[in-house]
C-alpha positions as a Python dict, from the first residue, in 0.01 Angstrom:
ca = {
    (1, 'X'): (0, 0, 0),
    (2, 'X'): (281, -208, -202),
    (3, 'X'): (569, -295, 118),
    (4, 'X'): (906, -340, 93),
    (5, 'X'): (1064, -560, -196),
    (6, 'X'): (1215, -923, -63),
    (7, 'X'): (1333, -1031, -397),
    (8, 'X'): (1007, -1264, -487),
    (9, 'X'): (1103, -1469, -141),
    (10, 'X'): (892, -1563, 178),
    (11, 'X'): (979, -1418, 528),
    (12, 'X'): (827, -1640, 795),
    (13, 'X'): (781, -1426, 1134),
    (14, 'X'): (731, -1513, 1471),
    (15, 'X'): (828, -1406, 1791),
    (16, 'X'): (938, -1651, 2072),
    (17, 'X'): (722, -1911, 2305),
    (18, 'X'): (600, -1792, 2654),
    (19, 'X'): (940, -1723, 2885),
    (20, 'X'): (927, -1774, 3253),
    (21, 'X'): (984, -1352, 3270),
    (22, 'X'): (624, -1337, 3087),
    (23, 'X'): (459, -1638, 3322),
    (24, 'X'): (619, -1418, 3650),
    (25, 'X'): (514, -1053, 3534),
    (26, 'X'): (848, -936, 3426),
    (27, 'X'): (1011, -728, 3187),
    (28, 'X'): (1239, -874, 2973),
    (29, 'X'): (1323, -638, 2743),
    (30, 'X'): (1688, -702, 2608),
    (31, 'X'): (1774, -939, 2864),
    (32, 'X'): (1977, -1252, 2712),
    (33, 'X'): (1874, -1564, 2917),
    (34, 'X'): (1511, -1609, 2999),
    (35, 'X'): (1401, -1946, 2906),
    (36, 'X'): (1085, -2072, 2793),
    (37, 'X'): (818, -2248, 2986),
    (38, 'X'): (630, -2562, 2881),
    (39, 'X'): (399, -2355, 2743),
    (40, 'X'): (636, -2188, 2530),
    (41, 'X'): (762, -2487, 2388),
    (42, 'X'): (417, -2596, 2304),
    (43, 'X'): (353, -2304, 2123),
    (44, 'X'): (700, -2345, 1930),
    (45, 'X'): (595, -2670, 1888),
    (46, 'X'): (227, -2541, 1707),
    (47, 'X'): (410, -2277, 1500),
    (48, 'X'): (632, -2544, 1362),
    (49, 'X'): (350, -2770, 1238),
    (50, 'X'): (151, -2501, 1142),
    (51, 'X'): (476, -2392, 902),
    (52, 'X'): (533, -2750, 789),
    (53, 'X'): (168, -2752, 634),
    (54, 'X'): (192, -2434, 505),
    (55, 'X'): (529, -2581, 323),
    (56, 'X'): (373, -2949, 261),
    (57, 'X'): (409, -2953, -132),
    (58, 'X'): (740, -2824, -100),
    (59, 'X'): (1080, -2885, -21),
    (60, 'X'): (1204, -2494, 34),
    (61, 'X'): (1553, -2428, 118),
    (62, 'X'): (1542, -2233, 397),
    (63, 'X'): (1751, -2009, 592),
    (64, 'X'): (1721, -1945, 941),
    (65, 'X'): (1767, -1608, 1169),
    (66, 'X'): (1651, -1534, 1524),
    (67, 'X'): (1775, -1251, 1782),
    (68, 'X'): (2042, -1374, 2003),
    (69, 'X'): (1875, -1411, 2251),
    (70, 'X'): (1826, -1809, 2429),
    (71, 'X'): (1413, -1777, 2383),
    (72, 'X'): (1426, -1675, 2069),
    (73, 'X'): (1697, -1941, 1955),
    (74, 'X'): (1535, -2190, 2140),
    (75, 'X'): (1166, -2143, 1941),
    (76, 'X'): (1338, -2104, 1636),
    (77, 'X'): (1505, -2488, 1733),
    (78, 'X'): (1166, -2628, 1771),
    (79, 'X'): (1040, -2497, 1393),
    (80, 'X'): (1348, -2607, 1225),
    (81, 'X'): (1294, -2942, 1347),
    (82, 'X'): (890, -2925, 1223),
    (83, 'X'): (1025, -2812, 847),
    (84, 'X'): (1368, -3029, 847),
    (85, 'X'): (1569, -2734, 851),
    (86, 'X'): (1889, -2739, 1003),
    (87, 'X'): (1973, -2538, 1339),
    (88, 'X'): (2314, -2528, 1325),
    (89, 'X'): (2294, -2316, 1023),
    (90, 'X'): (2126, -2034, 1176),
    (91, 'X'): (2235, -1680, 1211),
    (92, 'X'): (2188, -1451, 1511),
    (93, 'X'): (2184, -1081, 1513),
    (94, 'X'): (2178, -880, 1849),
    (95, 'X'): (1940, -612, 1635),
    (96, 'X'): (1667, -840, 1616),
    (97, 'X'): (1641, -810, 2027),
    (98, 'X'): (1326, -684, 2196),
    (99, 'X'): (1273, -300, 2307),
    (100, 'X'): (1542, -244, 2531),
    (101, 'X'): (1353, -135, 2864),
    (102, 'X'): (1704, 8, 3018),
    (103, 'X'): (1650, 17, 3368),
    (104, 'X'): (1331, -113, 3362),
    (105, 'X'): (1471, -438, 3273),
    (106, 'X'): (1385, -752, 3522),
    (107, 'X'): (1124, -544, 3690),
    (108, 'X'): (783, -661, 3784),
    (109, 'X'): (478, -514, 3576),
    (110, 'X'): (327, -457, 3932),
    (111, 'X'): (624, -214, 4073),
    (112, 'X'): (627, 29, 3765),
    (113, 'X'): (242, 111, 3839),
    (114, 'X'): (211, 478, 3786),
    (115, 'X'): (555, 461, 3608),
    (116, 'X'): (497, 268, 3307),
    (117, 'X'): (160, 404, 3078),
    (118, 'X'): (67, 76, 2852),
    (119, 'X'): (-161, 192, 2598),
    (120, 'X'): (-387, -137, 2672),
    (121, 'X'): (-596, -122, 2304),
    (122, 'X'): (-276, -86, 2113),
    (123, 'X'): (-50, -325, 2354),
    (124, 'X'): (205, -70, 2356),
    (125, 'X'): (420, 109, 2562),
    (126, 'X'): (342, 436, 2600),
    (127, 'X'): (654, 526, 2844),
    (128, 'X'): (1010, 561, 2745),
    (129, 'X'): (1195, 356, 3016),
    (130, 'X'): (1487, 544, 3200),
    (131, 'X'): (1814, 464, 2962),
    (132, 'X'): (1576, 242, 2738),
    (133, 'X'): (1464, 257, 2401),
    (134, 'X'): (1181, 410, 2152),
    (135, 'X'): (949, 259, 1857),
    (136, 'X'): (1183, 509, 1647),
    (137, 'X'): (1524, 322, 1771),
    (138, 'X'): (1425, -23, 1717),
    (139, 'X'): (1363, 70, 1353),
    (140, 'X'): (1623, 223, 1335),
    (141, 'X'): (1878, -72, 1441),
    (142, 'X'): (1599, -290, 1171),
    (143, 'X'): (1640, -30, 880),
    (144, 'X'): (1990, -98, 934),
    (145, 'X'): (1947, -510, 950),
    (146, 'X'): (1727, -519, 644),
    (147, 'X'): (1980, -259, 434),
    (148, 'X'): (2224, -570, 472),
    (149, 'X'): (1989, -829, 373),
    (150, 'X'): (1987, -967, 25),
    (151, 'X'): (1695, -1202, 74),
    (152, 'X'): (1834, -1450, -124),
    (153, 'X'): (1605, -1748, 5),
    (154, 'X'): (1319, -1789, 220),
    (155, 'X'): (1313, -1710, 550),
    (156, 'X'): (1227, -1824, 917),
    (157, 'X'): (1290, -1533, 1142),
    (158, 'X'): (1245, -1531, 1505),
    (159, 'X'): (1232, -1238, 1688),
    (160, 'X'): (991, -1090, 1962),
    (161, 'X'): (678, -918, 2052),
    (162, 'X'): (710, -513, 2020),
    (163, 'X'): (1085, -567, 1787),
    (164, 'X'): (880, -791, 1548),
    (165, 'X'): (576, -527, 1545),
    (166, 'X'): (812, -275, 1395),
    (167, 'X'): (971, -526, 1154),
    (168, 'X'): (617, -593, 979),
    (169, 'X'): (538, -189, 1023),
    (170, 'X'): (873, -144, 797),
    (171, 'X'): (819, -487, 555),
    (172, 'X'): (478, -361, 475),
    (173, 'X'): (524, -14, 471),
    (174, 'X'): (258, 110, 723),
    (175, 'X'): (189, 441, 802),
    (176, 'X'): (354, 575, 1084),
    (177, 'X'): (224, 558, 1429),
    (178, 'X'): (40, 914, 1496),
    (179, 'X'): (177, 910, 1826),
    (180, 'X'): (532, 684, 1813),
    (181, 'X'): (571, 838, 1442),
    (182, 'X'): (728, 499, 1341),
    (183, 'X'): (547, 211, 1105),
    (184, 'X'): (394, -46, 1382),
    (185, 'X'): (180, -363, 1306),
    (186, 'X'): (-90, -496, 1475),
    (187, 'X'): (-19, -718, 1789),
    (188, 'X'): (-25, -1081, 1769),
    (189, 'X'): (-101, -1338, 2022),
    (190, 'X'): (194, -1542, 2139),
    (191, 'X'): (189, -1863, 1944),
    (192, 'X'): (126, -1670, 1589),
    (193, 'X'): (316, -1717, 1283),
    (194, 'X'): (285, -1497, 947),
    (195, 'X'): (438, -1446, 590),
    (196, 'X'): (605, -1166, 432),
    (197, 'X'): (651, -1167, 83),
    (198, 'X'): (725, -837, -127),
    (199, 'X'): (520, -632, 163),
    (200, 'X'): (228, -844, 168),
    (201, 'X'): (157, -1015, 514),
    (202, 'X'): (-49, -1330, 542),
    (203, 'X'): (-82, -1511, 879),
    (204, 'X'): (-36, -1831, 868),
    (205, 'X'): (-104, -1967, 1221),
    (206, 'X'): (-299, -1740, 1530),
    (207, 'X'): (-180, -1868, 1787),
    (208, 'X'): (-403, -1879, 2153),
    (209, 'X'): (-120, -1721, 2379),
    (210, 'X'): (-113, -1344, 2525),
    (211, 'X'): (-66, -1008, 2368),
    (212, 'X'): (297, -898, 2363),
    (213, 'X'): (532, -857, 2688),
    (214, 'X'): (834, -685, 2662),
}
Protein backbone atom coordinates (compact mmCIF):
# COMPACT_ATOMS: atom_id res chain seq x y z
CA UNK A 1 0.00 0.00 0.00
CA UNK A 2 1.62 3.45 -1.34
CA UNK A 3 2.09 5.68 2.41
CA UNK A 4 2.03 9.06 2.88
CA UNK A 5 3.94 11.52 0.44
CA UNK A 6 7.33 13.23 2.14
CA UNK A 7 8.19 15.23 -0.86
CA UNK A 8 10.96 12.61 -2.37
CA UNK A 9 12.88 13.12 1.25
CA UNK A 10 14.15 10.53 3.95
CA UNK A 11 12.63 10.43 7.52
CA UNK A 12 15.07 8.72 9.86
CA UNK A 13 13.06 7.25 13.03
CA UNK A 14 14.02 6.19 16.24
CA UNK A 15 12.86 6.29 19.54
CA UNK A 16 15.14 7.12 22.58
CA UNK A 17 18.05 4.92 24.46
CA UNK A 18 17.09 2.83 27.59
CA UNK A 19 15.93 5.54 30.55
CA UNK A 20 16.49 4.70 34.12
CA UNK A 21 12.23 4.60 34.32
CA UNK A 22 12.61 1.49 31.78
CA UNK A 23 15.85 -0.17 33.79
CA UNK A 24 13.46 0.37 37.28
CA UNK A 25 10.00 -0.94 35.85
CA UNK A 26 8.34 2.35 35.47
CA UNK A 27 6.02 4.12 33.43
CA UNK A 28 7.11 6.99 31.85
CA UNK A 29 4.62 7.94 29.73
CA UNK A 30 4.70 11.85 29.19
CA UNK A 31 6.95 12.48 31.93
CA UNK A 32 9.73 15.22 30.93
CA UNK A 33 12.98 14.25 32.78
CA UNK A 34 13.98 10.64 32.84
CA UNK A 35 17.45 10.27 31.77
CA UNK A 36 19.16 7.63 30.03
CA UNK A 37 21.32 4.91 31.39
CA UNK A 38 24.69 3.77 30.03
CA UNK A 39 22.97 1.53 28.16
CA UNK A 40 20.95 4.03 26.54
CA UNK A 41 23.70 5.98 25.48
CA UNK A 42 25.28 2.98 23.96
CA UNK A 43 22.47 2.32 22.00
CA UNK A 44 22.35 6.14 20.85
CA UNK A 45 25.71 5.69 20.28
CA UNK A 46 24.96 2.32 17.71
CA UNK A 47 22.06 4.14 16.02
CA UNK A 48 24.35 6.97 15.19
CA UNK A 49 27.00 4.84 13.44
CA UNK A 50 24.62 2.72 12.02
CA UNK A 51 23.04 6.20 10.34
CA UNK A 52 26.49 7.52 9.43
CA UNK A 53 27.03 4.33 7.15
CA UNK A 54 23.84 4.36 5.87
CA UNK A 55 24.77 8.22 4.83
CA UNK A 56 28.64 7.38 3.98
CA UNK A 57 28.58 8.56 0.21
CA UNK A 58 26.82 11.50 1.19
CA UNK A 59 26.93 14.71 2.69
CA UNK A 60 22.89 15.22 3.40
CA UNK A 61 21.73 18.33 4.94
CA UNK A 62 19.84 17.34 7.60
CA UNK A 63 17.33 18.62 9.89
CA UNK A 64 16.78 17.51 13.23
CA UNK A 65 13.40 16.97 15.49
CA UNK A 66 12.88 14.99 18.70
CA UNK A 67 9.92 15.24 21.42
CA UNK A 68 10.77 17.53 24.16
CA UNK A 69 11.41 15.45 26.25
CA UNK A 70 15.43 15.19 27.97
CA UNK A 71 15.72 11.24 26.64
CA UNK A 72 14.66 11.88 23.58
CA UNK A 73 16.87 15.13 23.09
CA UNK A 74 19.59 13.54 24.61
CA UNK A 75 19.66 10.32 21.88
CA UNK A 76 18.99 12.56 19.26
CA UNK A 77 22.55 14.55 20.63
CA UNK A 78 24.44 11.39 20.32
CA UNK A 79 23.29 10.78 16.34
CA UNK A 80 23.90 14.27 15.37
CA UNK A 81 27.31 13.98 16.52
CA UNK A 82 27.73 10.32 14.45
CA UNK A 83 26.37 12.24 11.04
CA UNK A 84 28.02 15.88 11.81
CA UNK A 85 24.80 17.38 12.20
CA UNK A 86 24.39 20.16 14.36
CA UNK A 87 22.32 19.97 17.78
CA UNK A 88 21.71 23.28 18.36
CA UNK A 89 19.61 23.41 15.31
CA UNK A 90 17.09 21.05 16.40
CA UNK A 91 13.42 21.51 16.89
CA UNK A 92 11.26 20.09 19.67
CA UNK A 93 7.61 19.50 19.60
CA UNK A 94 5.66 18.44 22.84
CA UNK A 95 3.35 16.20 20.19
CA UNK A 96 6.00 13.94 19.48
CA UNK A 97 5.79 12.78 23.44
CA UNK A 98 5.01 9.19 24.40
CA UNK A 99 1.31 7.88 25.29
CA UNK A 100 0.38 9.92 28.03
CA UNK A 101 -0.38 7.23 30.86
CA UNK A 102 -2.30 10.09 33.08
CA UNK A 103 -2.28 8.82 36.38
CA UNK A 104 -0.53 5.95 35.68
CA UNK A 105 2.47 7.96 35.18
CA UNK A 106 5.74 7.07 37.50
CA UNK A 107 4.08 3.89 38.54
CA UNK A 108 5.75 0.56 38.78
CA UNK A 109 4.73 -2.16 36.07
CA UNK A 110 4.42 -4.46 39.22
CA UNK A 111 1.59 -2.24 41.16
CA UNK A 112 -0.84 -1.91 38.11
CA UNK A 113 -1.08 -5.92 38.01
CA UNK A 114 -4.66 -6.64 37.35
CA UNK A 115 -5.02 -2.92 36.33
CA UNK A 116 -3.06 -2.56 33.31
CA UNK A 117 -3.93 -5.54 30.33
CA UNK A 118 -0.57 -5.48 28.00
CA UNK A 119 -1.41 -7.32 25.02
CA UNK A 120 2.19 -9.17 25.34
CA UNK A 121 2.32 -10.44 21.29
CA UNK A 122 1.46 -6.99 20.09
CA UNK A 123 3.52 -4.97 22.98
CA UNK A 124 0.62 -2.88 23.48
CA UNK A 125 -1.45 -1.50 25.91
CA UNK A 126 -4.56 -2.81 26.04
CA UNK A 127 -5.89 -0.44 29.06
CA UNK A 128 -6.77 3.15 28.83
CA UNK A 129 -4.99 4.67 31.91
CA UNK A 130 -7.26 6.83 34.28
CA UNK A 131 -6.99 10.61 32.66
CA UNK A 132 -4.46 9.10 30.02
CA UNK A 133 -4.47 8.71 26.49
CA UNK A 134 -5.59 6.28 23.42
CA UNK A 135 -3.79 4.88 20.09
CA UNK A 136 -6.62 7.22 18.47
CA UNK A 137 -5.27 10.52 20.44
CA UNK A 138 -1.72 10.19 19.78
CA UNK A 139 -2.58 10.22 16.07
CA UNK A 140 -4.48 12.55 16.41
CA UNK A 141 -1.93 15.22 18.04
CA UNK A 142 0.61 13.41 14.86
CA UNK A 143 -2.05 14.04 12.05
CA UNK A 144 -1.88 17.41 13.33
CA UNK A 145 2.26 17.57 13.48
CA UNK A 146 2.64 16.10 10.03
CA UNK A 147 -0.32 18.61 8.45
CA UNK A 148 2.40 21.33 9.40
CA UNK A 149 5.29 19.65 8.00
CA UNK A 150 6.62 20.57 4.62
CA UNK A 151 9.39 17.99 4.55
CA UNK A 152 11.61 20.12 2.95
CA UNK A 153 14.92 18.06 3.79
CA UNK A 154 15.76 14.91 5.31
CA UNK A 155 15.02 14.04 8.50
CA UNK A 156 16.31 12.61 11.93
CA UNK A 157 13.36 12.31 14.20
CA UNK A 158 13.44 11.10 17.66
CA UNK A 159 10.59 10.16 19.35
CA UNK A 160 9.50 7.04 21.50
CA UNK A 161 8.27 3.58 21.68
CA UNK A 162 4.22 3.36 21.35
CA UNK A 163 4.18 7.56 19.87
CA UNK A 164 6.67 6.40 17.15
CA UNK A 165 4.51 3.09 16.42
CA UNK A 166 1.65 5.31 15.40
CA UNK A 167 3.88 7.73 13.43
CA UNK A 168 5.05 4.77 10.99
CA UNK A 169 1.18 3.32 11.17
CA UNK A 170 0.22 6.97 9.66
CA UNK A 171 3.66 7.46 7.25
CA UNK A 172 2.91 4.15 5.73
CA UNK A 173 -0.60 4.09 5.71
CA UNK A 174 -1.40 0.81 7.58
CA UNK A 175 -4.57 -0.51 8.14
CA UNK A 176 -6.10 0.30 11.22
CA UNK A 177 -5.71 -1.67 14.32
CA UNK A 178 -8.95 -4.11 14.51
CA UNK A 179 -9.08 -3.47 18.02
CA UNK A 180 -7.37 0.31 18.69
CA UNK A 181 -9.00 1.25 15.11
CA UNK A 182 -5.88 3.48 14.53
CA UNK A 183 -2.79 2.65 11.90
CA UNK A 184 0.01 0.96 14.35
CA UNK A 185 3.45 -0.48 13.22
CA UNK A 186 5.18 -3.25 14.34
CA UNK A 187 7.30 -2.91 17.61
CA UNK A 188 10.90 -2.38 17.47
CA UNK A 189 13.57 -3.27 19.84
CA UNK A 190 15.17 -0.37 21.65
CA UNK A 191 18.34 0.47 19.80
CA UNK A 192 16.48 0.31 16.16
CA UNK A 193 16.64 2.87 13.58
CA UNK A 194 14.48 2.95 10.17
CA UNK A 195 13.71 5.11 7.00
CA UNK A 196 10.68 6.64 5.75
CA UNK A 197 10.59 7.83 2.43
CA UNK A 198 7.19 8.50 0.46
CA UNK A 199 5.50 5.61 2.82
CA UNK A 200 8.03 3.08 2.30
CA UNK A 201 9.85 1.92 5.57
CA UNK A 202 13.28 0.34 5.48
CA UNK A 203 15.15 -0.43 8.75
CA UNK A 204 18.25 0.50 8.81
CA UNK A 205 19.73 -0.69 12.14
CA UNK A 206 17.80 -3.56 14.70
CA UNK A 207 18.91 -2.77 17.50
CA UNK A 208 19.39 -5.67 20.61
CA UNK A 209 17.43 -3.65 23.37
CA UNK A 210 13.71 -4.44 24.73
CA UNK A 211 10.30 -4.16 23.22
CA UNK A 212 8.67 -0.79 23.91
CA UNK A 213 7.96 0.73 27.58
CA UNK A 214 5.80 3.45 27.92
Amino acid sequence: MSGMDTNGKRLFIARHGETIFNLAGRIQGEHVHTPLTRTGFSQADEMGLALARHLATEEPALDLIASDTDRALQTLSVIAEHVGADWHQARSDARLREIDMGEWGGAWYRDLAGKLEIDHQEGLFATVAPGGETYRDIAVRLEQWLGEQDFARDTVLISHGMTSRVLRGLLTRREPHPRFDTPIAEGLPQGSIVQICDGIETVIHLGGGEGEKA
